[in-house]
Amino acid sequence: MKIAYLDIISGISGDMTLGALVHAGASFDALRDELRKLPLEGYEMTLTRVHRSMIATIKIDVLLTEAGRTEELAVRESLTEAPHDHTDHAHTHTHTHSHASHVHTHGGQTDSGMVPVGDVPAMPHRHVTRAWSDIRALIEQSVLSARVKQRALDIFSALAQAEAQVHGCAVDDVHFHEVGAVDSIIDIVGTAICLELLGVERVYTSAVRTGSGGHIDTQHGVMPVPAPATLELLRGYPIELTDVPFELTTPTGAAIIAASSRGVMRASELLSIDAIGYGAGSKEYPGLPNVLRVLIGSIGEPFDNESGMDAGDTVTILECSIDDMNPEVYPWVMERVLEAGALDCWTQSVVMKKGRPGQVLTVLAPLEAADVLQDLLLRETSSLGVRRHEVRRRKLHREIETVDTRYGPIRVKRIGTGERMRRVPEFEECRRLAGELNLPLLDIYRSIEHDSNRD
């Protein structure tokens, strides 16, 4: 399965994500071609190779053309003539921060005739806004692929819901300032396009680093770092509050995570890396590389074909020590845990404190079933607690196949590949035949093993 792992070294923003994905192999030309499918004009994109803490990165900027600048100013002038009532709607804020995708300060990056989006003269308290419904229509009316549309809409929807929660209003009443700007629309839709170009099926991240102890100046006043919308988007997600007094993670970056990520990848997860990309932030921080790193690769794919081994996976081991339970209960408990999704279950005889004989009951569980099985053990046994830990395991490849034997077609397990492949009789099949033919079970087992491995 192709995945993207976002290594959030010093925060995440929309333009950093876009730069990292392009650096990892998404075609910049293909990205621009796909973005032309949006009914959005008056801008150009530039790609610049820059260094952050001696690391080669890509910085992507969105610039207004003269026509786009004229249109932007015209909209602002119209808003000046029609004052906006800020009590009716919630608005995202135009932040002055280190990752601002709409404020571009790198010399030599602006082409002739192009103006950075953030350089359009400001009009205090009169902002170009786009309602959530406007952006939704913009994306839905495009000729982008259905998957790209859905990814982009999911990101904007997450942001709209967060802003509605922060401002205490309905989602449909949310109006975007910063995230409604041309460059932020490009960042979000462009991220969805790049994930599609790279064939990414799932996104994972590290813990999200944010700044703290600082503030950001918005057109609605001073706000703390992290911004309220950023925290709302990352509610329940692992974050690291650093002592950097700048906005390391922006609402756009947080929305990308909230809508796209399956969660934080475990350190024990095996990842086969195909490509690595670095997206640059706008500032240099002493002792902190201001980059977003993305790893493109796969997890859970077979490898090492010569040995017949699968790539392996991570499972949970649950165990409890019991010295005061009726032994007749153990078969019942083991049946229940297997029915509830356990991969395996066994007991071991031990001598416990005070010399009492006891049993260690162990359950091998898929990660997603561990909590259910833990509760079952506490409910169905006399144990007062359950120990649990995650382990990596490697498995020989195995599958069920039907082979011809002296008893007719029989299902067996095929284990491994190549010269190390062997076929093992299925116990339940052997048991059925032994009963039907009134033959010793061991003879049935040996005969099937011999017949199925003749080739």
Tab-separated table of C-alpha atoms in Angstrom:
chain	number	residue	atom	x	y	z
A	1	MET	CA	0.000	0.000	0.000
A	2	LYS	CA	1.438	3.374	-1.064
A	3	ILE	CA	1.554	5.843	1.824
A	4	ALA	CA	2.840	9.344	2.535
A	5	TYR	CA	4.462	9.930	5.913
A	6	LEU	CA	4.619	13.586	6.956
A	7	ASP	CA	7.579	14.098	9.274
A	8	ILE	CA	6.586	17.352	10.983
A	9	ILE	CA	10.020	18.540	12.032
A	10	SER	CA	9.088	22.186	12.523
A	11	GLY	CA	5.398	22.426	11.834
A	12	ILE	CA	3.313	22.246	8.694
A	13	SER	CA	1.594	24.706	6.374
A	14	GLY	CA	-0.111	24.414	3.009
A	15	ASP	CA	2.796	25.645	0.919
A	16	MET	CA	5.298	23.482	2.821
A	17	THR	CA	3.156	20.417	2.085
A	18	LEU	CA	2.935	21.314	-1.580
A	19	GLY	CA	6.691	21.876	-1.832
A	20	ALA	CA	7.502	18.596	-0.076
A	21	LEU	CA	5.195	16.541	-2.328
A	22	VAL	CA	6.637	18.107	-5.480
A	23	HIS	CA	10.169	17.505	-4.160
A	24	ALA	CA	9.179	13.859	-3.555
A	25	GLY	CA	8.284	13.379	-7.208
A	26	ALA	CA	4.914	14.925	-8.019
A	27	SER	CA	5.362	16.640	-11.386
A	28	PHE	CA	5.205	20.427	-11.092
A	29	ASP	CA	4.048	20.678	-14.715
A	30	ALA	CA	1.304	18.103	-14.121
A	31	LEU	CA	0.292	19.955	-10.964
A	32	ARG	CA	-0.113	23.232	-12.883
A	33	ASP	CA	-2.047	21.477	-15.645
A	34	GLU	CA	-4.466	19.954	-13.134
A	35	LEU	CA	-4.939	23.258	-11.298
A	36	ARG	CA	-6.058	24.849	-14.572
A	37	LYS	CA	-9.163	22.664	-14.247
A	38	LEU	CA	-10.275	24.955	-11.412
A	39	PRO	CA	-12.412	27.932	-12.464
A	40	LEU	CA	-9.805	30.218	-10.888
A	41	GLU	CA	-7.699	32.761	-12.775
A	42	GLY	CA	-5.310	35.639	-12.204
A	43	TYR	CA	-2.376	33.783	-10.636
A	44	GLU	CA	0.875	32.053	-11.503
A	45	MET	CA	3.005	29.541	-9.568
A	46	THR	CA	6.765	29.583	-9.163
A	47	LEU	CA	9.092	26.833	-7.980
A	48	THR	CA	12.334	27.826	-6.274
A	49	ARG	CA	15.044	25.565	-4.888
A	50	VAL	CA	16.232	26.940	-1.561
A	51	HIS	CA	18.201	25.663	1.436
A	52	ARG	CA	16.997	25.442	5.024
A	53	SER	CA	19.700	24.525	7.550
A	54	MET	CA	21.833	23.292	4.633
A	55	ILE	CA	19.017	20.988	3.406
A	56	ALA	CA	17.981	21.344	-0.248
A	57	THR	CA	14.250	22.022	-0.404
A	58	ILE	CA	11.549	23.295	-2.713
A	59	LYS	CA	9.571	26.476	-2.115
A	60	ILE	CA	6.399	26.992	-4.132
A	61	ASP	CA	4.868	30.464	-4.284
A	62	VAL	CA	1.549	31.592	-5.708
A	63	LEU	CA	1.705	34.987	-7.387
A	64	LEU	CA	-1.059	37.251	-8.661
A	65	THR	CA	-0.859	38.374	-12.271
A	66	GLU	CA	-1.677	41.999	-13.103
A	67	ALA	CA	-5.198	40.891	-14.014
A	68	GLY	CA	-5.522	38.977	-10.780
A	69	ARG	CA	-4.218	41.895	-8.759
A	70	THR	CA	-6.697	44.258	-10.430
A	71	GLU	CA	-9.546	41.883	-9.655
A	72	GLU	CA	-8.420	41.531	-6.035
A	73	LEU	CA	-8.262	45.293	-5.561
A	74	ALA	CA	-11.655	45.719	-7.219
A	75	VAL	CA	-13.211	43.279	-4.794
A	76	ARG	CA	-11.640	45.102	-1.869
A	77	GLU	CA	-12.906	48.432	-3.093
A	78	SER	CA	-16.410	47.025	-3.431
A	79	LEU	CA	-16.185	45.768	0.125
A	80	THR	CA	-15.130	49.224	1.256
A	81	GLU	CA	-18.342	50.647	-0.165
A	82	ALA	CA	-20.409	47.913	1.540
A	83	PRO	CA	-19.223	47.561	5.143
A	84	HIS	CA	-19.282	44.006	6.386
A	85	ASP	CA	-21.111	43.053	9.561
A	86	HIS	CA	-18.687	40.851	11.507
A	87	THR	CA	-21.386	39.706	13.878
A	88	ASP	CA	-23.107	37.581	11.243
A	89	HIS	CA	-20.378	35.164	10.244
A	90	ALA	CA	-17.200	33.519	11.461
A	91	HIS	CA	-14.014	34.271	9.559
A	92	THR	CA	-10.661	32.674	9.291
A	93	HIS	CA	-7.886	35.173	9.925
A	94	THR	CA	-5.055	36.565	7.863
A	95	HIS	CA	-2.036	35.656	9.970
A	96	THR	CA	1.412	37.168	9.925
A	97	HIS	CA	3.494	34.098	10.620
A	98	SER	CA	6.513	32.123	9.605
A	99	HIS	CA	4.769	29.725	7.264
A	100	ALA	CA	2.329	32.172	5.698
A	101	SER	CA	1.636	30.890	2.227
A	102	HIS	CA	0.294	34.258	1.219
A	103	VAL	CA	3.226	36.452	2.267
A	104	HIS	CA	6.317	35.887	0.121
A	105	THR	CA	9.531	37.649	1.012
A	106	HIS	CA	12.239	35.730	-0.843
A	107	GLY	CA	14.167	37.988	-3.202
A	108	GLY	CA	14.403	37.043	-6.860
A	109	GLN	CA	11.344	34.773	-6.815
A	110	THR	CA	8.829	37.149	-8.323
A	111	ASP	CA	8.614	37.009	-12.090
A	112	SER	CA	8.204	40.180	-14.111
A	113	GLY	CA	4.600	41.302	-14.051
A	114	MET	CA	3.787	39.085	-11.059
A	115	VAL	CA	2.939	40.286	-7.582
A	116	PRO	CA	2.982	38.104	-4.449
A	117	VAL	CA	-0.565	37.593	-3.205
A	118	GLY	CA	0.283	39.019	0.177
A	119	ASP	CA	1.642	42.232	-1.381
A	120	VAL	CA	-1.780	43.485	-2.439
A	121	PRO	CA	-2.278	46.701	-0.414
A	122	ALA	CA	-4.192	46.004	2.768
A	123	MET	CA	-7.483	47.642	3.615
A	124	PRO	CA	-8.030	47.461	7.368
A	125	HIS	CA	-11.255	45.692	8.343
A	126	ARG	CA	-12.240	45.130	4.701
A	127	HIS	CA	-11.150	41.681	3.558
A	128	VAL	CA	-11.662	39.612	0.447
A	129	THR	CA	-13.833	36.758	1.684
A	130	ARG	CA	-15.127	33.545	0.220
A	131	ALA	CA	-17.915	31.658	1.942
A	132	TRP	CA	-17.536	27.939	2.501
A	133	SER	CA	-20.355	27.455	-0.004
A	134	ASP	CA	-18.416	29.509	-2.596
A	135	ILE	CA	-15.301	27.357	-2.252
A	136	ARG	CA	-17.352	24.171	-2.283
A	137	ALA	CA	-18.998	25.261	-5.548
A	138	LEU	CA	-15.616	26.272	-7.002
A	139	ILE	CA	-14.254	22.767	-6.455
A	140	GLU	CA	-17.412	20.847	-7.363
A	141	GLN	CA	-17.817	22.751	-10.647
A	142	SER	CA	-14.247	21.969	-11.713
A	143	VAL	CA	-13.307	19.075	-13.993
A	144	LEU	CA	-10.827	17.646	-11.483
A	145	SER	CA	-11.037	13.926	-10.752
A	146	ALA	CA	-13.636	12.804	-8.216
A	147	ARG	CA	-10.952	11.694	-5.749
A	148	VAL	CA	-9.071	15.001	-5.915
A	149	LYS	CA	-12.314	16.911	-5.433
A	150	GLN	CA	-13.233	14.826	-2.396
A	151	ARG	CA	-9.828	15.202	-0.767
A	152	ALA	CA	-9.861	18.968	-1.246
A	153	LEU	CA	-13.450	19.283	-0.004
A	154	ASP	CA	-12.605	17.177	3.067
A	155	ILE	CA	-9.776	19.563	3.969
A	156	PHE	CA	-11.898	22.679	3.546
A	157	SER	CA	-14.788	21.037	5.405
A	158	ALA	CA	-12.540	20.227	8.374
A	159	LEU	CA	-11.392	23.830	8.470
A	160	ALA	CA	-14.936	25.188	8.215
A	161	GLN	CA	-16.106	22.972	11.074
A	162	ALA	CA	-13.178	24.057	13.250
A	163	GLU	CA	-13.854	27.745	12.587
A	164	ALA	CA	-17.557	27.245	13.321
A	165	GLN	CA	-16.656	25.634	16.640
A	166	VAL	CA	-14.223	28.414	17.571
A	167	HIS	CA	-16.635	31.214	16.690
A	168	GLY	CA	-19.831	29.496	17.856
A	169	CYS	CA	-21.714	29.666	14.561
A	170	ALA	CA	-23.162	27.349	11.924
A	171	VAL	CA	-20.731	25.793	9.444
A	172	ASP	CA	-22.560	27.347	6.493
A	173	ASP	CA	-22.034	30.781	8.044
A	174	VAL	CA	-18.235	30.482	7.957
A	175	HIS	CA	-16.489	32.930	5.621
A	176	PHE	CA	-12.807	32.471	4.804
A	177	HIS	CA	-10.279	35.307	4.690
A	178	GLU	CA	-6.814	33.732	4.601
A	179	VAL	CA	-7.960	30.307	3.480
A	180	GLY	CA	-10.276	31.869	0.929
A	181	ALA	CA	-7.333	33.588	-0.752
A	182	VAL	CA	-6.161	32.321	-4.121
A	183	ASP	CA	-2.887	30.927	-2.813
A	184	SER	CA	-4.474	28.930	-0.016
A	185	ILE	CA	-7.015	27.421	-2.398
A	186	ILE	CA	-4.095	26.418	-4.607
A	187	ASP	CA	-2.208	24.948	-1.620
A	188	ILE	CA	-5.147	22.782	-0.546
A	189	VAL	CA	-6.354	21.648	-3.956
A	190	GLY	CA	-2.714	21.262	-5.052
A	191	THR	CA	-2.007	18.970	-2.101
A	192	ALA	CA	-4.956	16.773	-3.117
A	193	ILE	CA	-3.639	16.705	-6.710
A	194	CYS	CA	-0.088	15.791	-5.648
A	195	LEU	CA	-1.304	12.924	-3.454
A	196	GLU	CA	-3.178	11.612	-6.488
A	197	LEU	CA	-0.171	12.065	-8.793
A	198	LEU	CA	2.000	10.104	-6.359
A	199	GLY	CA	-0.574	7.323	-6.012
A	200	VAL	CA	-0.846	7.822	-2.248
A	201	GLU	CA	-3.612	5.769	-0.657
A	202	ARG	CA	-3.037	6.699	2.984
A	203	VAL	CA	-1.342	9.515	4.901
A	204	TYR	CA	0.369	9.173	8.278
A	205	THR	CA	2.330	11.710	10.326
A	206	SER	CA	4.634	12.172	13.257
A	207	ALA	CA	3.381	14.130	16.273
A	208	VAL	CA	2.552	17.690	15.191
A	209	ARG	CA	4.937	20.379	16.385
A	210	THR	CA	3.481	23.786	17.103
A	211	GLY	CA	4.883	26.996	18.478
A	212	SER	CA	3.777	28.345	21.846
A	213	GLY	CA	4.275	31.382	24.015
A	214	GLY	CA	3.960	33.782	21.102
A	215	HIS	CA	1.177	35.546	19.278
A	216	ILE	CA	0.023	36.305	15.758
A	217	ASP	CA	-1.337	39.627	14.515
A	218	THR	CA	-4.591	39.213	12.643
A	219	GLN	CA	-6.965	41.714	11.128
A	220	HIS	CA	-9.272	40.941	14.051
A	221	GLY	CA	-6.616	41.502	16.711
A	222	VAL	CA	-3.839	39.623	18.488
A	223	MET	CA	-4.290	35.867	18.887
A	224	PRO	CA	-2.205	33.287	20.775
A	225	VAL	CA	0.026	30.648	19.197
A	226	PRO	CA	-1.168	28.041	18.311
A	227	ALA	CA	-4.193	29.679	16.672
A	228	PRO	CA	-7.568	28.562	18.062
A	229	ALA	CA	-8.566	26.949	14.757
A	230	THR	CA	-5.288	24.997	14.656
A	231	LEU	CA	-5.912	23.565	18.121
A	232	GLU	CA	-9.508	22.737	17.257
A	233	LEU	CA	-8.410	20.873	14.141
A	234	LEU	CA	-5.803	18.917	16.109
A	235	ARG	CA	-8.124	18.066	18.992
A	236	GLY	CA	-7.344	14.466	19.981
A	237	TYR	CA	-4.234	14.343	17.766
A	238	PRO	CA	-0.748	14.081	19.359
A	239	ILE	CA	0.897	17.515	19.364
A	240	GLU	CA	4.152	18.872	20.761
A	241	LEU	CA	4.060	22.407	22.150
A	242	THR	CA	7.579	23.671	21.513
A	243	ASP	CA	9.071	26.814	23.024
A	244	VAL	CA	9.337	28.420	19.563
A	245	PRO	CA	7.278	31.654	19.807
A	246	PHE	CA	6.096	31.459	16.186
A	247	GLU	CA	3.210	29.803	14.390
A	248	LEU	CA	4.899	26.607	13.233
A	249	THR	CA	1.648	24.869	12.278
A	250	THR	CA	-0.990	26.891	10.451
A	251	PRO	CA	-4.730	26.195	10.238
A	252	THR	CA	-4.271	25.070	6.634
A	253	GLY	CA	-1.548	22.601	7.640
A	254	ALA	CA	-3.652	21.361	10.558
A	255	ALA	CA	-6.660	20.924	8.243
A	256	ILE	CA	-4.599	18.796	5.860
A	257	ILE	CA	-3.705	16.535	8.776
A	258	ALA	CA	-7.215	16.428	10.237
A	259	ALA	CA	-8.801	15.485	6.913
A	260	SER	CA	-6.103	13.279	5.381
A	261	SER	CA	-4.108	11.486	8.068
A	262	ARG	CA	-4.857	8.030	9.437
A	263	GLY	CA	-2.885	8.985	12.549
A	264	VAL	CA	0.642	8.882	13.925
A	265	MET	CA	2.718	6.053	12.508
A	266	ARG	CA	4.149	3.748	15.162
A	267	ALA	CA	7.914	3.728	15.491
A	268	SER	CA	7.861	-0.062	15.087
A	269	GLU	CA	6.096	0.093	11.707
A	270	LEU	CA	8.197	-1.140	8.794
A	271	LEU	CA	8.272	1.321	5.903
A	272	SER	CA	9.846	0.746	2.509
A	273	ILE	CA	10.850	4.219	1.239
A	274	ASP	CA	10.606	5.071	-2.444
A	275	ALA	CA	11.024	8.872	-2.367
A	276	ILE	CA	11.830	11.692	0.058
A	277	GLY	CA	10.820	15.333	-0.267
A	278	TYR	CA	11.454	18.550	1.677
A	279	GLY	CA	9.175	21.585	1.610
A	280	ALA	CA	10.580	24.897	2.850
A	281	GLY	CA	9.067	27.243	5.397
A	282	SER	CA	9.519	30.974	4.940
A	283	LYS	CA	11.991	31.635	7.779
A	284	GLU	CA	15.269	30.266	9.058
A	285	TYR	CA	15.274	29.282	12.746
A	286	PRO	CA	18.531	28.912	14.700
A	287	GLY	CA	19.022	25.231	15.476
A	288	LEU	CA	15.761	24.167	13.813
A	289	PRO	CA	15.486	23.189	10.137
A	290	ASN	CA	12.304	24.907	8.985
A	291	VAL	CA	11.198	22.133	6.645
A	292	LEU	CA	8.435	19.600	6.261
A	293	ARG	CA	9.749	16.176	5.255
A	294	VAL	CA	7.582	13.687	3.402
A	295	LEU	CA	8.437	10.024	2.879
A	296	ILE	CA	6.659	8.213	0.065
A	297	GLY	CA	6.704	4.446	0.346
A	298	SER	CA	4.753	1.341	1.251
A	299	ILE	CA	3.830	-0.606	4.356
A	300	GLY	CA	2.509	-4.114	4.723
A	301	GLU	CA	3.809	-5.249	1.329
A	302	PRO	CA	5.437	-8.678	0.855
A	303	PHE	CA	9.193	-8.808	0.455
A	304	ASP	CA	12.048	-11.310	0.725
A	305	ASN	CA	10.461	-13.710	-1.761
A	306	GLU	CA	13.324	-16.209	-1.602
A	307	SER	CA	12.535	-17.067	2.020
A	308	GLY	CA	8.785	-16.938	1.472
A	309	MET	CA	8.446	-14.361	4.250
A	310	ASP	CA	5.788	-11.666	4.390
A	311	ALA	CA	6.803	-8.153	5.461
A	312	GLY	CA	5.245	-8.753	8.859
A	313	ASP	CA	3.003	-6.658	11.002
A	314	THR	CA	2.491	-5.353	14.522
A	315	VAL	CA	0.222	-7.166	16.974
A	316	THR	CA	-0.687	-6.807	20.651
A	317	ILE	CA	0.043	-9.429	23.304
A	318	LEU	CA	-2.405	-9.487	26.220
A	319	GLU	CA	-1.655	-11.649	29.233
A	320	CYS	CA	-2.814	-12.164	32.777
A	321	SER	CA	-1.682	-14.477	35.600
A	322	ILE	CA	-4.461	-16.361	37.389
A	323	ASP	CA	-4.291	-18.628	40.443
A	324	ASP	CA	-7.869	-18.527	41.767
A	325	MET	CA	-10.135	-19.512	38.869
A	326	ASN	CA	-11.999	-22.769	38.263
A	327	PRO	CA	-10.032	-24.557	35.488
A	328	GLU	CA	-13.314	-25.437	33.767
A	329	VAL	CA	-13.643	-21.755	32.815
A	330	TYR	CA	-10.464	-21.605	30.696
A	331	PRO	CA	-11.900	-23.364	27.585
A	332	TRP	CA	-14.902	-21.013	27.716
A	333	VAL	CA	-12.679	-17.929	27.888
A	334	MET	CA	-10.444	-19.140	25.074
A	335	GLU	CA	-13.429	-19.798	22.824
A	336	ARG	CA	-14.798	-16.342	23.534
A	337	VAL	CA	-11.551	-14.487	22.767
A	338	LEU	CA	-11.093	-16.385	19.495
A	339	GLU	CA	-14.666	-15.554	18.501
A	340	ALA	CA	-13.959	-11.897	19.340
A	341	GLY	CA	-11.092	-11.693	16.856
A	342	ALA	CA	-7.995	-13.004	18.660
A	343	LEU	CA	-5.308	-14.467	16.410
A	344	ASP	CA	-4.321	-17.080	18.989
A	345	CYS	CA	-4.714	-17.920	22.653
A	346	TRP	CA	-2.828	-20.238	25.039
A	347	THR	CA	-2.056	-20.947	28.696
A	348	GLN	CA	1.162	-21.787	30.524
A	349	SER	CA	1.418	-23.394	33.925
A	350	VAL	CA	3.391	-21.359	36.460
A	351	VAL	CA	4.025	-21.276	40.198
A	352	MET	CA	2.904	-17.966	41.622
A	353	LYS	CA	3.538	-16.183	44.905
A	354	LYS	CA	2.993	-18.195	48.066
A	355	GLY	CA	3.723	-21.324	46.006
A	356	ARG	CA	0.306	-21.417	44.400
A	357	PRO	CA	-0.028	-23.172	41.014
A	358	GLY	CA	-1.477	-20.872	38.396
A	359	GLN	CA	-1.871	-20.183	34.695
A	360	VAL	CA	-0.626	-17.369	32.469
A	361	LEU	CA	-3.380	-16.772	29.913
A	362	THR	CA	-1.978	-15.136	26.752
A	363	VAL	CA	-3.915	-13.680	23.830
A	364	LEU	CA	-2.383	-12.627	20.517
A	365	ALA	CA	-4.546	-9.801	19.185
A	366	PRO	CA	-4.762	-7.532	16.115
A	367	LEU	CA	-4.141	-3.921	17.111
A	368	GLU	CA	-7.703	-2.904	16.340
A	369	ALA	CA	-9.166	-5.681	18.552
A	370	ALA	CA	-6.881	-5.243	21.573
A	371	ASP	CA	-9.208	-3.035	23.632
A	372	VAL	CA	-12.226	-5.307	23.098
A	373	LEU	CA	-10.233	-8.403	24.023
A	374	GLN	CA	-8.753	-6.707	27.081
A	375	ASP	CA	-12.238	-5.905	28.360
A	376	LEU	CA	-13.342	-9.475	27.665
A	377	LEU	CA	-10.481	-10.919	29.742
A	378	LEU	CA	-11.290	-8.662	32.673
A	379	ARG	CA	-14.966	-9.560	32.416
A	380	GLU	CA	-14.686	-13.328	31.914
A	381	THR	CA	-11.772	-14.204	34.232
A	382	SER	CA	-10.914	-13.551	37.859
A	383	SER	CA	-7.823	-11.541	36.895
A	384	LEU	CA	-7.475	-8.071	38.382
A	385	GLY	CA	-5.410	-6.713	35.490
A	386	VAL	CA	-4.068	-7.352	31.996
A	387	ARG	CA	-0.536	-6.737	30.768
A	388	ARG	CA	-0.245	-5.635	27.153
A	389	HIS	CA	2.531	-4.738	24.763
A	390	GLU	CA	2.964	-4.442	21.016
A	391	VAL	CA	5.377	-6.692	19.133
A	392	ARG	CA	6.574	-7.026	15.561
A	393	ARG	CA	6.222	-10.410	13.924
A	394	ARG	CA	7.376	-11.940	10.651
A	395	LYS	CA	5.295	-14.647	9.012
A	396	LEU	CA	5.856	-17.243	6.350
A	397	HIS	CA	3.521	-16.603	3.456
A	398	ARG	CA	0.532	-18.948	3.610
A	399	GLU	CA	-2.663	-19.592	1.719
A	400	ILE	CA	-5.343	-22.250	1.416
A	401	GLU	CA	-5.428	-24.423	-1.703
A	402	THR	CA	-7.137	-27.625	-2.817
A	403	VAL	CA	-5.003	-30.639	-3.834
A	404	ASP	CA	-5.798	-34.117	-5.128
A	405	THR	CA	-5.150	-36.901	-2.600
A	406	ARG	CA	-6.049	-40.583	-2.265
A	407	TYR	CA	-9.168	-39.355	-0.459
A	408	GLY	CA	-10.145	-36.970	-3.238
A	409	PRO	CA	-9.811	-33.122	-3.348
A	410	ILE	CA	-8.708	-31.885	0.079
A	411	ARG	CA	-8.035	-28.332	1.399
A	412	VAL	CA	-4.489	-27.826	2.757
A	413	LYS	CA	-2.344	-24.904	3.860
A	414	ARG	CA	0.431	-23.897	1.456
A	415	ILE	CA	3.278	-22.361	3.477
A	416	GLY	CA	6.247	-20.433	2.059
A	417	THR	CA	7.346	-20.119	-1.576
A	418	GLY	CA	9.914	-21.632	-3.916
A	419	GLU	CA	12.097	-24.446	-2.637
A	420	ARG	CA	10.979	-23.812	0.938
A	421	MET	CA	7.304	-24.252	0.135
A	422	ARG	CA	5.443	-27.052	1.888
A	423	ARG	CA	1.820	-28.127	2.247
A	424	VAL	CA	0.319	-28.890	5.626
A	425	PRO	CA	-2.997	-30.743	6.129
A	426	GLU	CA	-5.854	-28.792	7.669
A	427	PHE	CA	-6.716	-30.440	11.001
A	428	GLU	CA	-10.478	-30.033	10.578
A	429	GLU	CA	-10.323	-31.751	7.184
A	430	CYS	CA	-8.360	-34.648	8.664
A	431	ARG	CA	-10.787	-34.901	11.571
A	432	ARG	CA	-13.776	-35.006	9.215
A	433	LEU	CA	-12.243	-37.768	7.089
A	434	ALA	CA	-11.208	-39.825	10.103
A	435	GLY	CA	-14.797	-39.798	11.311
A	436	GLU	CA	-16.319	-40.542	7.899
A	437	LEU	CA	-13.893	-43.332	7.019
A	438	ASN	CA	-13.413	-44.691	10.548
A	439	LEU	CA	-9.625	-44.496	10.177
A	440	PRO	CA	-6.971	-43.319	12.672
A	441	LEU	CA	-6.597	-39.535	12.589
A	442	LEU	CA	-2.785	-39.775	12.491
A	443	ASP	CA	-2.897	-42.058	9.420
A	444	ILE	CA	-5.196	-39.607	7.629
A	445	TYR	CA	-2.873	-36.707	8.462
A	446	ARG	CA	0.270	-38.487	7.241
A	447	SER	CA	-1.381	-39.660	4.016
A	448	ILE	CA	-2.626	-36.198	3.084
A	449	GLU	CA	0.757	-34.636	3.905
A	450	HIS	CA	2.498	-37.157	1.648
A	451	ASP	CA	0.022	-36.825	-1.250
A	452	SER	CA	-0.067	-33.026	-1.215
A	453	ASN	CA	3.737	-32.647	-1.321
A	454	ARG	CA	4.462	-35.084	-4.158
A	455	ASP	CA	5.399	-32.266	-6.579
